[in-house]
Short mmCIF file of C-alpha atoms in Angstrom, two decimals:
data_model
loop_
_atom_site.label_atom_id
_atom_site.label_comp_id
_atom_site.label_asym_id
_atom_site.label_seq_id
_atom_site.Cartn_x
_atom_site.Cartn_y
_atom_site.Cartn_z
CA MET Q 1 2.98 -3.65 3.90
CA ILE Q 2 3.40 -4.81 7.49
CA GLY Q 3 1.24 -7.83 8.27
CA ILE Q 4 0.21 -6.96 11.82
CA SER Q 5 -2.14 -9.94 12.20
CA ARG Q 6 0.37 -12.35 10.66
CA LEU Q 7 3.21 -11.19 12.86
CA LEU Q 8 1.14 -11.19 16.05
CA SER Q 9 -0.55 -14.54 15.55
CA GLY Q 10 2.01 -16.54 13.59
CA ARG Q 11 -0.88 -17.83 11.49
CA ALA Q 12 -0.21 -18.16 7.75
CA GLU Q 13 -2.14 -15.80 5.48
CA ALA Q 14 -2.92 -15.86 1.77
CA SER Q 15 -0.30 -13.25 0.87
CA ASP Q 16 2.58 -14.94 2.71
CA ALA Q 17 4.21 -16.35 -0.42
CA LEU Q 18 4.30 -12.93 -2.05
CA ARG Q 19 5.41 -11.08 1.07
CA TYR Q 20 7.88 -13.50 2.68
CA GLY Q 21 8.71 -16.13 0.11
CA SER Q 22 11.35 -14.55 -2.10
CA ALA Q 23 13.88 -12.91 0.19
CA THR Q 24 16.87 -14.14 2.12
CA ALA Q 25 15.93 -14.92 5.70
CA GLY Q 26 18.88 -15.38 7.99
CA HIS Q 27 21.46 -13.96 5.58
CA ALA Q 28 23.79 -11.08 6.37
CA ARG Q 29 22.45 -7.55 6.26
CA GLN Q 30 22.29 -6.37 2.69
CA PRO Q 31 20.38 -3.75 0.70
CA ARG Q 32 17.15 -4.86 -0.89
CA ARG Q 33 17.69 -5.31 -4.62
CA ALA Q 34 15.51 -6.56 -7.46
CA ASP Q 35 17.39 -9.91 -7.68
CA GLY Q 36 15.10 -11.28 -10.37
CA ARG Q 37 11.86 -10.79 -8.42
CA LYS Q 38 9.01 -9.27 -10.38
CA PRO Q 39 7.02 -6.31 -9.09
CA VAL Q 40 3.41 -5.94 -8.17
CA VAL Q 41 2.14 -3.28 -10.59
CA VAL Q 42 -0.38 -0.58 -9.72
CA TRP Q 43 -2.15 0.64 -12.83
CA ASN Q 44 -3.96 3.95 -12.35
CA CYS Q 45 -6.29 3.12 -15.19
CA THR Q 46 -8.11 6.48 -15.20
CA ALA Q 47 -7.70 9.97 -13.78
CA ARG Q 48 -11.46 10.33 -13.53
CA CYS Q 49 -13.26 10.06 -10.19
CA ASN Q 50 -16.77 10.75 -8.95
CA LEU Q 51 -15.48 12.01 -5.57
CA ASN Q 52 -13.02 14.73 -4.56
CA CYS Q 53 -10.89 13.13 -1.88
CA ALA Q 54 -8.64 15.47 0.09
CA HIS Q 55 -5.84 12.89 0.30
CA CYS Q 56 -5.89 11.62 -3.30
CA TYR Q 57 -2.28 10.93 -4.30
CA ALA Q 58 -3.28 10.92 -7.98
CA ALA Q 59 -5.11 14.27 -7.80
CA ALA Q 60 -8.03 12.69 -9.67
CA THR Q 61 -10.73 14.91 -11.21
CA ASP Q 62 -14.23 14.52 -12.60
CA SER Q 63 -12.95 14.14 -16.16
CA ALA Q 64 -10.85 11.54 -17.94
CA GLY Q 65 -7.11 12.10 -17.94
CA ARG Q 66 -5.27 13.27 -21.00
CA ASP Q 67 -4.01 10.45 -23.23
CA GLU Q 68 -5.48 7.62 -21.15
CA LEU Q 69 -4.53 4.18 -22.45
CA THR Q 70 -7.11 2.76 -24.82
CA THR Q 71 -8.55 -0.71 -24.32
CA ALA Q 72 -6.15 -2.07 -26.96
CA GLU Q 73 -3.15 -0.34 -25.36
CA ALA Q 74 -4.19 -1.60 -21.93
CA ALA Q 75 -4.55 -5.15 -23.26
CA GLU Q 76 -1.03 -4.87 -24.68
CA LEU Q 77 0.18 -3.71 -21.26
CA MET Q 78 -1.42 -6.78 -19.63
CA GLU Q 79 0.30 -9.05 -22.14
CA ASP Q 80 3.69 -7.53 -21.39
CA LEU Q 81 3.21 -7.65 -17.61
CA ALA Q 82 2.19 -11.30 -17.73
CA ALA Q 83 5.10 -12.28 -19.99
CA PHE Q 84 7.44 -10.42 -17.62
CA GLY Q 85 6.16 -12.46 -14.68
CA VAL Q 86 4.25 -9.79 -12.75
CA PRO Q 87 2.22 -11.66 -10.09
CA VAL Q 88 -0.43 -9.03 -9.30
CA VAL Q 89 -1.98 -6.09 -11.12
CA LEU Q 90 -3.79 -3.58 -8.93
CA PHE Q 91 -6.38 -1.59 -10.89
CA SER Q 92 -6.66 1.84 -9.29
CA GLY Q 93 -7.54 5.36 -10.35
CA GLY Q 94 -9.12 7.82 -10.04
CA GLU Q 95 -12.07 5.52 -9.75
CA PRO Q 96 -11.41 2.40 -11.84
CA LEU Q 97 -15.09 1.46 -12.13
CA LEU Q 98 -15.61 4.56 -14.27
CA ARG Q 99 -13.74 2.73 -17.04
CA ALA Q 100 -16.41 0.77 -18.91
CA ASP Q 101 -13.81 -1.78 -20.02
CA LEU Q 102 -12.59 -2.57 -16.48
CA PRO Q 103 -14.20 -6.06 -16.31
CA GLU Q 104 -12.76 -6.88 -19.72
CA LEU Q 105 -9.26 -5.85 -18.67
CA VAL Q 106 -9.51 -7.64 -15.31
CA ALA Q 107 -10.55 -10.77 -17.21
CA ARG Q 108 -7.59 -10.33 -19.57
CA ALA Q 109 -5.18 -10.06 -16.63
CA THR Q 110 -6.56 -13.15 -14.89
CA ALA Q 111 -6.65 -15.18 -18.11
CA LEU Q 112 -2.94 -14.41 -18.47
CA GLY Q 113 -2.27 -15.86 -15.02
CA MET Q 114 -2.00 -12.70 -12.91
CA ARG Q 115 -4.01 -11.87 -9.83
CA ALA Q 116 -6.26 -8.86 -10.37
CA VAL Q 117 -6.99 -6.53 -7.45
CA VAL Q 118 -9.30 -3.50 -7.66
CA SER Q 119 -8.80 -0.44 -5.45
CA THR Q 120 -11.95 1.66 -5.41
CA ASN Q 121 -14.06 4.08 -3.40
CA GLY Q 122 -16.84 1.52 -3.70
CA THR Q 123 -19.62 3.95 -4.53
CA ALA Q 124 -20.10 2.55 -8.06
CA ILE Q 125 -20.31 -1.11 -6.97
CA ASP Q 126 -23.98 -1.94 -7.28
CA PRO Q 127 -25.02 -5.63 -7.32
CA ALA Q 128 -24.56 -5.88 -11.10
CA ALA Q 129 -21.07 -4.33 -10.96
CA ALA Q 130 -20.08 -6.71 -8.16
CA GLN Q 131 -21.18 -9.67 -10.26
CA ARG Q 132 -19.19 -8.41 -13.26
CA LEU Q 133 -16.07 -8.10 -11.14
CA ARG Q 134 -16.55 -11.59 -9.74
CA GLN Q 135 -17.15 -13.11 -13.18
CA ALA Q 136 -14.02 -11.36 -14.50
CA GLY Q 137 -11.95 -13.16 -11.87
CA THR Q 138 -11.19 -10.30 -9.47
CA SER Q 139 -9.33 -11.77 -6.50
CA TYR Q 140 -9.79 -8.87 -4.09
CA VAL Q 141 -11.55 -5.51 -3.87
CA GLY Q 142 -10.11 -2.86 -1.54
CA ILE Q 143 -12.62 -0.15 -0.67
CA SER Q 144 -11.49 3.12 0.89
CA LEU Q 145 -13.32 3.99 4.09
CA ASP Q 146 -11.69 6.67 6.19
CA GLY Q 147 -13.65 6.36 9.40
CA ALA Q 148 -17.24 6.90 10.50
CA ALA Q 149 -19.70 8.69 8.26
CA ALA Q 150 -18.87 12.31 9.15
CA ASN Q 151 -15.12 11.91 8.76
CA HIS Q 152 -15.39 9.79 5.63
CA ASP Q 153 -17.76 12.18 3.88
CA ARG Q 154 -15.55 15.15 4.78
CA PHE Q 155 -12.47 13.41 3.38
CA ARG Q 156 -14.31 12.42 0.23
CA GLY Q 157 -15.89 15.80 -0.40
CA HIS Q 158 -19.30 14.23 -0.91
CA ARG Q 159 -22.22 13.88 1.48
CA GLY Q 160 -23.52 10.30 1.48
CA ALA Q 161 -20.20 8.81 0.35
CA PHE Q 162 -19.96 6.64 3.47
CA GLU Q 163 -23.31 4.96 2.91
CA ALA Q 164 -22.55 4.44 -0.78
CA SER Q 165 -19.17 2.87 0.03
CA LEU Q 166 -20.70 0.65 2.70
CA ALA Q 167 -23.30 -0.50 0.15
CA GLY Q 168 -20.43 -1.35 -2.21
CA ILE Q 169 -18.81 -3.47 0.50
CA ARG Q 170 -22.06 -5.32 1.12
CA ASN Q 171 -22.60 -5.88 -2.59
CA CYS Q 172 -19.11 -7.39 -2.90
CA ARG Q 173 -19.79 -9.69 0.03
CA ALA Q 174 -23.11 -10.77 -1.48
CA ALA Q 175 -21.42 -11.54 -4.81
CA GLY Q 176 -18.78 -13.72 -3.15
CA LEU Q 177 -15.92 -11.27 -3.69
CA LYS Q 178 -13.21 -10.94 -1.06
CA VAL Q 179 -13.38 -7.34 0.09
CA GLY Q 180 -11.43 -5.25 2.57
CA LEU Q 181 -11.13 -1.73 3.93
CA ARG Q 182 -8.47 0.88 3.14
CA PHE Q 183 -8.11 3.57 5.83
CA THR Q 184 -5.69 6.51 5.54
CA LEU Q 185 -4.50 7.75 8.94
CA THR Q 186 -4.50 11.46 9.80
CA ARG Q 187 -4.89 13.35 13.05
CA HIS Q 188 -8.54 13.96 12.16
CA ASN Q 189 -9.62 10.33 11.90
CA ALA Q 190 -7.21 8.30 14.05
CA ALA Q 191 -9.85 8.26 16.79
CA ASP Q 192 -12.04 6.23 14.40
CA ILE Q 193 -9.72 3.20 14.50
CA PRO Q 194 -12.01 1.39 17.00
CA PHE Q 195 -14.93 2.08 14.66
CA VAL Q 196 -13.11 0.35 11.81
CA PHE Q 197 -12.55 -2.77 13.91
CA SER Q 198 -16.21 -2.76 14.93
CA LEU Q 199 -17.14 -2.57 11.26
CA LEU Q 200 -14.94 -5.57 10.49
CA ARG Q 201 -16.87 -7.57 13.06
CA ASP Q 202 -20.35 -6.27 12.29
CA GLU Q 203 -20.09 -6.57 8.50
CA ASP Q 204 -17.96 -9.75 8.44
CA ILE Q 205 -15.19 -8.00 6.48
CA PRO Q 206 -12.03 -10.15 6.38
CA ARG Q 207 -9.31 -7.54 5.85
CA ALA Q 208 -8.27 -3.97 6.65
CA CYS Q 209 -5.24 -1.96 5.52
CA PHE Q 210 -4.27 1.14 7.50
CA TYR Q 211 -2.34 3.54 5.25
CA HIS Q 212 0.06 6.19 6.49
CA LEU Q 213 -0.26 9.51 4.69
CA VAL Q 214 2.13 10.15 1.79
CA TYR Q 215 2.43 13.79 0.72
CA SER Q 216 1.63 13.30 -2.94
CA GLY Q 217 -1.05 14.75 -5.22
CA ARG Q 218 -3.73 16.55 -3.20
CA ALA Q 219 -2.31 14.95 -0.06
CA ALA Q 220 0.71 17.28 -0.41
CA SER Q 221 -1.42 19.98 1.20
CA LEU Q 222 -2.27 17.68 4.13
CA ALA Q 223 1.26 17.23 5.48
CA GLY Q 224 0.32 19.43 8.44
CA GLU Q 225 -2.60 17.13 9.21
CA ASP Q 226 -0.44 14.03 9.41
CA LEU Q 227 -0.09 12.37 12.79
CA ASP Q 228 2.92 13.49 14.79
CA HIS Q 229 5.27 10.80 16.07
CA GLN Q 230 3.49 10.30 19.38
CA GLY Q 231 0.14 10.23 17.59
CA THR Q 232 1.44 7.60 15.20
CA ARG Q 233 2.68 5.46 18.08
CA ARG Q 234 -0.74 5.71 19.75
CA ALA Q 235 -2.44 4.77 16.50
CA LEU Q 236 -0.18 1.72 16.05
CA ASP Q 237 -0.77 0.67 19.63
CA GLY Q 238 -4.50 0.85 18.97
CA ILE Q 239 -4.23 -1.19 15.78
CA ILE Q 240 -2.05 -3.79 17.52
CA ASP Q 241 -4.33 -4.00 20.55
CA HIS Q 242 -7.51 -4.33 18.49
CA THR Q 243 -5.87 -6.97 16.30
CA ALA Q 244 -4.84 -8.96 19.36
CA ASP Q 245 -8.37 -8.63 20.73
CA LEU Q 246 -9.83 -10.08 17.51
CA GLU Q 247 -7.39 -12.97 17.83
CA ARG Q 248 -8.49 -13.66 21.41
CA GLN Q 249 -12.10 -13.72 20.22
CA GLY Q 250 -11.24 -16.24 17.52
CA LEU Q 251 -12.15 -13.78 14.75
CA ILE Q 252 -9.79 -14.30 11.83
CA LYS Q 253 -9.05 -10.97 10.15
CA GLU Q 254 -6.06 -9.85 8.09
CA ILE Q 255 -4.78 -6.52 9.41
CA LEU Q 256 -1.98 -4.65 7.68
CA THR Q 257 -0.33 -1.24 7.79
CA VAL Q 258 0.99 0.37 4.64
CA ASP Q 259 3.51 3.06 3.61
CA ASN Q 260 5.50 3.28 6.82
CA HIS Q 261 7.94 0.44 7.41
CA THR Q 262 8.77 1.88 10.83
CA ASP Q 263 5.73 -0.11 11.96
CA GLY Q 264 7.74 -3.34 11.68
CA PRO Q 265 10.52 -2.49 14.16
CA TYR Q 266 7.98 -0.73 16.37
CA LEU Q 267 5.96 -3.95 16.65
CA TYR Q 268 9.15 -5.95 17.26
CA LEU Q 269 10.28 -3.60 20.04
CA ARG Q 270 6.87 -3.75 21.66
CA MET Q 271 6.93 -7.55 21.57
CA LEU Q 272 10.37 -7.52 23.19
CA ALA Q 273 9.08 -5.20 25.92
CA ASP Q 274 6.14 -7.56 26.46
CA HIS Q 275 8.54 -10.56 26.67
CA ASN Q 276 6.72 -12.14 23.75
CA GLU Q 277 8.52 -15.36 22.85
CA ARG Q 278 7.75 -14.85 19.15
CA ALA Q 279 9.69 -11.56 18.89
CA GLU Q 280 12.73 -13.05 17.15
CA GLU Q 281 10.54 -14.99 14.72
CA VAL Q 282 8.87 -11.68 13.87
CA MET Q 283 12.26 -10.09 13.27
CA SER Q 284 13.13 -12.92 10.88
CA LEU Q 285 9.91 -12.40 8.93
CA LEU Q 286 10.49 -8.65 8.75
CA ARG Q 287 13.95 -9.24 7.33
CA ARG Q 288 12.40 -11.44 4.66
CA THR Q 289 10.07 -8.64 3.55
CA GLY Q 290 13.08 -6.31 3.23
CA GLY Q 291 11.22 -3.06 3.83
CA ASN Q 292 10.25 -0.40 1.32
CA SER Q 293 10.05 -1.76 -2.21
CA SER Q 294 9.73 1.28 -4.49
CA GLY Q 295 11.42 0.50 -7.79
CA ILE Q 296 11.99 -3.10 -6.72
CA GLY Q 297 8.90 -5.05 -5.68
CA ILE Q 298 6.29 -2.49 -6.65
CA GLY Q 299 5.88 -0.25 -9.70
CA CYS Q 300 3.22 1.99 -11.15
CA VAL Q 301 1.79 2.71 -14.58
CA SER Q 302 -0.33 5.84 -14.83
CA TRP Q 303 -3.39 6.44 -17.00
CA ASP Q 304 -1.25 7.99 -19.74
CA GLY Q 305 1.26 5.11 -19.71
CA SER Q 306 3.91 6.83 -17.60
CA VAL Q 307 5.90 4.47 -15.35
CA TYR Q 308 6.90 5.38 -11.79
CA PRO Q 309 8.80 3.58 -8.98
CA ASP Q 310 5.55 3.50 -6.98
CA GLN Q 311 2.09 5.00 -7.18
CA PHE Q 312 2.91 7.96 -4.90
CA TRP Q 313 6.06 9.17 -6.67
CA ARG Q 314 4.69 11.32 -9.48
CA THR Q 315 7.88 13.38 -9.79
CA ALA Q 316 10.00 10.33 -10.72
CA ARG Q 317 8.94 9.33 -14.23
CA LEU Q 318 10.93 6.37 -15.59
CA GLY Q 319 9.46 6.14 -19.08
CA ASN Q 320 6.19 5.44 -20.87
CA VAL Q 321 4.69 2.13 -22.02
CA LYS Q 322 3.55 3.80 -25.24
CA ASP Q 323 7.22 4.15 -26.13
CA ARG Q 324 8.71 1.01 -24.56
CA PRO Q 325 7.15 -1.96 -22.78
CA PHE Q 326 7.04 -1.84 -19.00
CA SER Q 327 9.36 -4.86 -18.88
CA LYS Q 328 12.04 -2.96 -20.81
CA ILE Q 329 11.68 0.18 -18.71
CA TRP Q 330 11.85 -1.79 -15.45
CA THR Q 331 15.01 -3.66 -16.43
CA ASP Q 332 16.86 -0.64 -17.85
CA GLU Q 333 20.02 -0.61 -15.76
CA SER Q 334 21.10 2.68 -17.31
CA HIS Q 335 18.36 4.65 -15.53
CA PRO Q 336 20.10 6.47 -12.66
CA LEU Q 337 17.17 6.62 -10.23
CA LEU Q 338 16.05 3.05 -10.77
CA THR Q 339 19.60 1.81 -10.31
CA ALA Q 340 20.07 3.93 -7.17
CA LEU Q 341 16.83 2.71 -5.60
CA ARG Q 342 18.08 -0.84 -5.92
CA ASP Q 343 21.27 0.06 -4.09
CA ARG Q 344 19.89 2.83 -1.91
CA TRP Q 345 21.93 2.14 1.22
CA ARG Q 346 24.82 3.92 -0.49
CA TYR Q 347 22.80 7.13 -0.73
CA LEU Q 348 20.62 7.33 2.39
CA LYS Q 349 21.50 10.14 4.77
CA GLY Q 350 21.20 11.01 8.43
CA ARG Q 351 19.63 8.56 10.85
CA CYS Q 352 18.72 6.15 8.05
CA ALA Q 353 22.35 5.46 7.16
CA SER Q 354 23.24 4.08 10.61
CA CYS Q 355 19.86 2.71 11.74
CA ARG Q 356 19.99 -0.84 13.08
CA PHE Q 357 16.67 -1.56 11.40
CA LEU Q 358 17.71 -0.50 7.90
CA ASP Q 359 17.47 -4.08 6.62
CA ILE Q 360 13.80 -4.29 7.60
CA CYS Q 361 12.84 -0.74 6.59
CA ASN Q 362 15.07 -0.02 3.58
CA GLY Q 363 14.88 3.71 4.13
CA ASN Q 364 11.07 3.91 4.20
CA SER Q 365 9.26 6.30 1.82
CA ARG Q 366 11.47 8.22 -0.59
CA PRO Q 367 8.61 10.32 -2.05
CA ARG Q 368 7.64 11.42 1.47
CA ALA Q 369 11.26 12.38 2.19
CA GLN Q 370 11.42 14.34 -1.06
CA ALA Q 371 8.12 16.13 -0.41
CA ALA Q 372 9.08 17.11 3.12
CA CYS Q 373 12.81 17.76 2.73
CA GLY Q 374 13.42 18.38 -0.98
CA ASP Q 375 15.93 15.51 -1.00
CA ILE Q 376 15.02 11.96 -2.02
CA TRP Q 377 17.81 10.54 0.19
CA ALA Q 378 16.90 12.45 3.34
CA CYS Q 379 15.33 10.68 6.31
CA ASP Q 380 11.64 9.98 5.99
CA PRO Q 381 10.02 12.44 8.43
CA ALA Q 382 7.36 9.84 9.28
CA CYS Q 383 9.90 7.60 11.02
CA TYR Q 384 8.75 7.78 14.63
CA LEU Q 385 11.41 5.67 16.35
CA THR Q 386 13.69 7.49 18.78
CA ASP Q 387 17.45 7.82 18.36
CA GLU Q 388 17.87 5.38 21.25
CA GLU Q 389 15.60 2.81 19.59
CA ILE Q 390 17.47 2.81 16.29
CA THR Q 391 21.04 2.90 17.64
CA PRO Q 392 22.87 -0.42 17.30
CA ALA Q 393 23.43 -2.13 20.65
#
């Protein structure tokens, strides 16, 4: 994640300790390794979903996934994650609210000392569901909203999805739950970025995450609908400009971009061009995040217990929690992919290998490189910086 609002304003945000607090600011360039830090874990707790989203990385369906973890197995997973020191569990899907035991498992996670985040389409969050999530100790609810009504409903494959999701946002707000938007960028909805910022103001929503498309699950068929490099630059400029405008108005919102660490150097270069005196401070913060964290600072457990380096990389199975605890799988230094990801600078090819921003990008998205190029160590095709911009001075 790239904290656009944090980097632009310099104002501390709630996630600073997790994002910037455990790396080595000011040290020599070095690959990002695990170094004892514990990952945020995404748990796709069900394959079932009530919508049919075109860009669903999990390829969710209207029926439960085969061999989904039982409540008892999920509780055992929470115990292991907590004992391992995982700081955050993100309950995702499918649609996590279709699991009747979700509040129970969220409560188990929070009782064990972890933060519990729920990623949802929001359509199942009526006032009673919002209260259950709040009482369970949910720290944040991220609701997917991919633009204005027409675009959102088309993406979701369901007429009326926009209004149902907006009702879920309002119900979370009324229950006292922190709630934010999750927006996946494509060429078909990038023009709705101003609408999203208007919604933040009008509905008093404190946070928005703009996701770059990763070609996984059903989204594999959308690679041709991804923004081209110039379109991505325009989209980032819009996000940056709208964020700065909120700041000038005194409206405190947390704005992030996700799944393309090119956004960090792009923001830095823009600040340099604008003679912004905070540019070098921003570079220092970006170095502390260390870039892409697949297999290091983020991991995924699927509905059947399979473990992956991140939630988008469904071709890179590391093991299964039904056979071994997540903590054992994650610390298995004999696994070739997991070991390579933690020393990936040795394997990256092409422009990545010599890029001057490698220490703040870490090679970007490996599953996107694999999907587009058939090679997990190829350059991520979503990197939109020019050869001149990435060449060391």
